[in-house]
Amino acid sequence: GENVEQHPSTLSVQEGDSAVIKCTYSDSASNYFPWYKQELGKGPQLIIDIRSNVGEKKDQRIAVTLNKTAKHFSLHITETQPEDSAVYFCAALRRWRYKLIFGSGTRLLVRP
Amino acid sequence: DTEVTQTPKHLVMGMTNKKSLKCEQHMGHRAMYWYKQKAKKPPELMFVYSYEKLSINESVPSRFSPECPNSSLLNLHLHALQPEDSALYLCASSLAMSEVIFGPGTRLTVL
């Protein structure tokens, strides 16, 4: 069935360091991969996404990479700041489907 | 306007109560969603409306009843809920089938 595995479940980094979160998907028909940031008591916020025809996408301090052959995609946050502390979810979406398949989440803590 | 709004922010109800959650977006999105999120878990899809028609029901119990009065509004009617239904209920919308934008959620407690 459709499944997205996300690692690590928790990640603690020093302010200014980089953070990397990795996801693996099972459905080879998936073609859209968003990342959400969820702060305590708030709804998930779409922070970056990538489509299957692109290998990498950057937006300031965040970037996402996609390896379609290996069915891996990763979120990279550089120069982390305390306000980056949150739970991050990856997800995958199959073409012509509405249902996002979410990873289990990564709790990122950025220590000042 | 680039956001999804939800009311109320918090709701406490008894198991015999009837209440409704409301969601609104003015981004011209044609798909609207209800998700349920338990603590420390990812969101779980409940319902999808596409062009104001129910497109997906993820086998949700009938005590949850969705309604889409028009392309900007989405309601979730609640009746005879159980304590295990306590959760964060998220509304979301999207223009196409991707770039799903979530609202802030309604924190529901069932006593």
PDB file of C-alpha atoms in Angstrom, chain A residues 6 32 34 36 38 40-46 49 51 57 87 89-90 93-105 107, chain B residues 30-31 33 35 37 40-45 48-51 55-56 58 88 90 94 96-105 107:
ATOM      1  CA  GLN A   6      10.211   9.692   7.806  1.00  0.00           C
ATOM      2  CA  TYR A  32       4.186  15.666  -5.739  1.00  0.00           C
ATOM      3  CA  PRO A  34       5.250  18.779   0.001  1.00  0.00           C
ATOM      4  CA  TYR A  36       4.792  21.068   6.216  1.00  0.00           C
ATOM      5  CA  GLN A  38       3.612  22.648  12.353  1.00  0.00           C
ATOM      6  CA  LEU A  40       2.511  24.034  18.700  1.00  0.00           C
ATOM      7  CA  GLY A  41      -1.214  24.774  18.639  1.00  0.00           C
ATOM      8  CA  LYS A  42      -1.231  25.700  14.941  1.00  0.00           C
ATOM      9  CA  GLY A  43      -2.175  24.081  11.665  1.00  0.00           C
ATOM     10  CA  PRO A  44       0.459  22.663   9.296  1.00  0.00           C
ATOM     11  CA  GLN A  45       2.104  25.311   7.126  1.00  0.00           C
ATOM     12  CA  LEU A  46       3.264  24.419   3.605  1.00  0.00           C
ATOM     13  CA  ASP A  49       7.235  21.366  -2.266  1.00  0.00           C
ATOM     14  CA  ARG A  51       7.315  17.781  -8.229  1.00  0.00           C
ATOM     15  CA  LYS A  57      14.266  23.213  -5.180  1.00  0.00           C
ATOM     16  CA  VAL A  87       7.300  19.413  13.917  1.00  0.00           C
ATOM     17  CA  PHE A  89       5.885  16.465   8.106  1.00  0.00           C
ATOM     18  CA  CYS A  90       6.742  15.181   4.660  1.00  0.00           C
ATOM     19  CA  LEU A  93       0.659  12.634  -3.452  1.00  0.00           C
ATOM     20  CA  ARG A  94      -0.220  10.387  -6.345  1.00  0.00           C
ATOM     21  CA  ARG A  95      -1.219  11.914  -9.663  1.00  0.00           C
ATOM     22  CA  TRP A  96      -4.982  12.557  -9.931  1.00  0.00           C
ATOM     23  CA  ARG A  97      -5.477  11.803  -6.247  1.00  0.00           C
ATOM     24  CA  TYR A  98      -6.522  14.100  -3.393  1.00  0.00           C
ATOM     25  CA  LYS A  99      -5.139  12.085  -0.500  1.00  0.00           C
ATOM     26  CA  LEU A 100      -1.783  13.195   0.874  1.00  0.00           C
ATOM     27  CA  ILE A 101       0.172  10.337   2.446  1.00  0.00           C
ATOM     28  CA  PHE A 102       2.033  11.823   5.403  1.00  0.00           C
ATOM     29  CA  GLY A 103       5.204  10.731   7.108  1.00  0.00           C
ATOM     30  CA  SER A 104       5.109  10.291  10.877  1.00  0.00           C
ATOM     31  CA  GLY A 105       6.763  13.650  11.582  1.00  0.00           C
ATOM     32  CA  ARG A 107      10.332  17.126  15.969  1.00  0.00           C
TER      33      ARG A 107
ATOM     34  CA  ARG B  30     -12.155  24.274  -5.701  1.00  0.00           C
ATOM     35  CA  ALA B  31     -11.172  21.450  -3.372  1.00  0.00           C
ATOM     36  CA  TYR B  33     -10.859  19.027   2.988  1.00  0.00           C
ATOM     37  CA  TYR B  35      -8.603  16.340   8.425  1.00  0.00           C
ATOM     38  CA  GLN B  37      -5.150  15.169  13.914  1.00  0.00           C
ATOM     39  CA  LYS B  40       1.934  13.655  17.986  1.00  0.00           C
ATOM     40  CA  LYS B  41       0.425  12.144  14.822  1.00  0.00           C
ATOM     41  CA  PRO B  42       0.154  13.372  11.239  1.00  0.00           C
ATOM     42  CA  PRO B  43      -3.185  14.650   9.923  1.00  0.00           C
ATOM     43  CA  GLU B  44      -5.644  11.974   8.768  1.00  0.00           C
ATOM     44  CA  LEU B  45      -7.951  12.700   5.844  1.00  0.00           C
ATOM     45  CA  VAL B  48     -12.800  15.861   0.374  1.00  0.00           C
ATOM     46  CA  TYR B  49     -15.163  18.148  -1.524  1.00  0.00           C
ATOM     47  CA  SER B  50     -14.377  18.919  -5.136  1.00  0.00           C
ATOM     48  CA  TYR B  51     -16.437  21.624  -6.854  1.00  0.00           C
ATOM     49  CA  SER B  55     -15.544  13.342  -3.550  1.00  0.00           C
ATOM     50  CA  ILE B  56     -13.976  11.289  -0.775  1.00  0.00           C
ATOM     51  CA  GLU B  58     -12.541   7.972   4.280  1.00  0.00           C
ATOM     52  CA  LEU B  88      -7.540  18.927  16.346  1.00  0.00           C
ATOM     53  CA  LEU B  90      -8.169  20.847  10.365  1.00  0.00           C
ATOM     54  CA  SER B  94      -6.345  23.532  -2.719  1.00  0.00           C
ATOM     55  CA  ALA B  96      -5.929  21.711  -7.890  1.00  0.00           C
ATOM     56  CA  MET B  97      -4.950  18.431  -6.255  1.00  0.00           C
ATOM     57  CA  SER B  98      -1.721  19.763  -4.795  1.00  0.00           C
ATOM     58  CA  GLU B  99      -0.532  22.754  -2.712  1.00  0.00           C
ATOM     59  CA  VAL B 100      -2.948  21.988   0.095  1.00  0.00           C
ATOM     60  CA  ILE B 101      -3.265  24.937   2.477  1.00  0.00           C
ATOM     61  CA  PHE B 102      -4.361  24.173   6.031  1.00  0.00           C
ATOM     62  CA  GLY B 103      -6.307  26.327   8.443  1.00  0.00           C
ATOM     63  CA  PRO B 104      -5.344  26.795  12.101  1.00  0.00           C
ATOM     64  CA  GLY B 105      -7.694  24.066  13.288  1.00  0.00           C
ATOM     65  CA  ARG B 107      -9.343  21.963  19.124  1.00  0.00           C
TER      66      ARG B 107
END
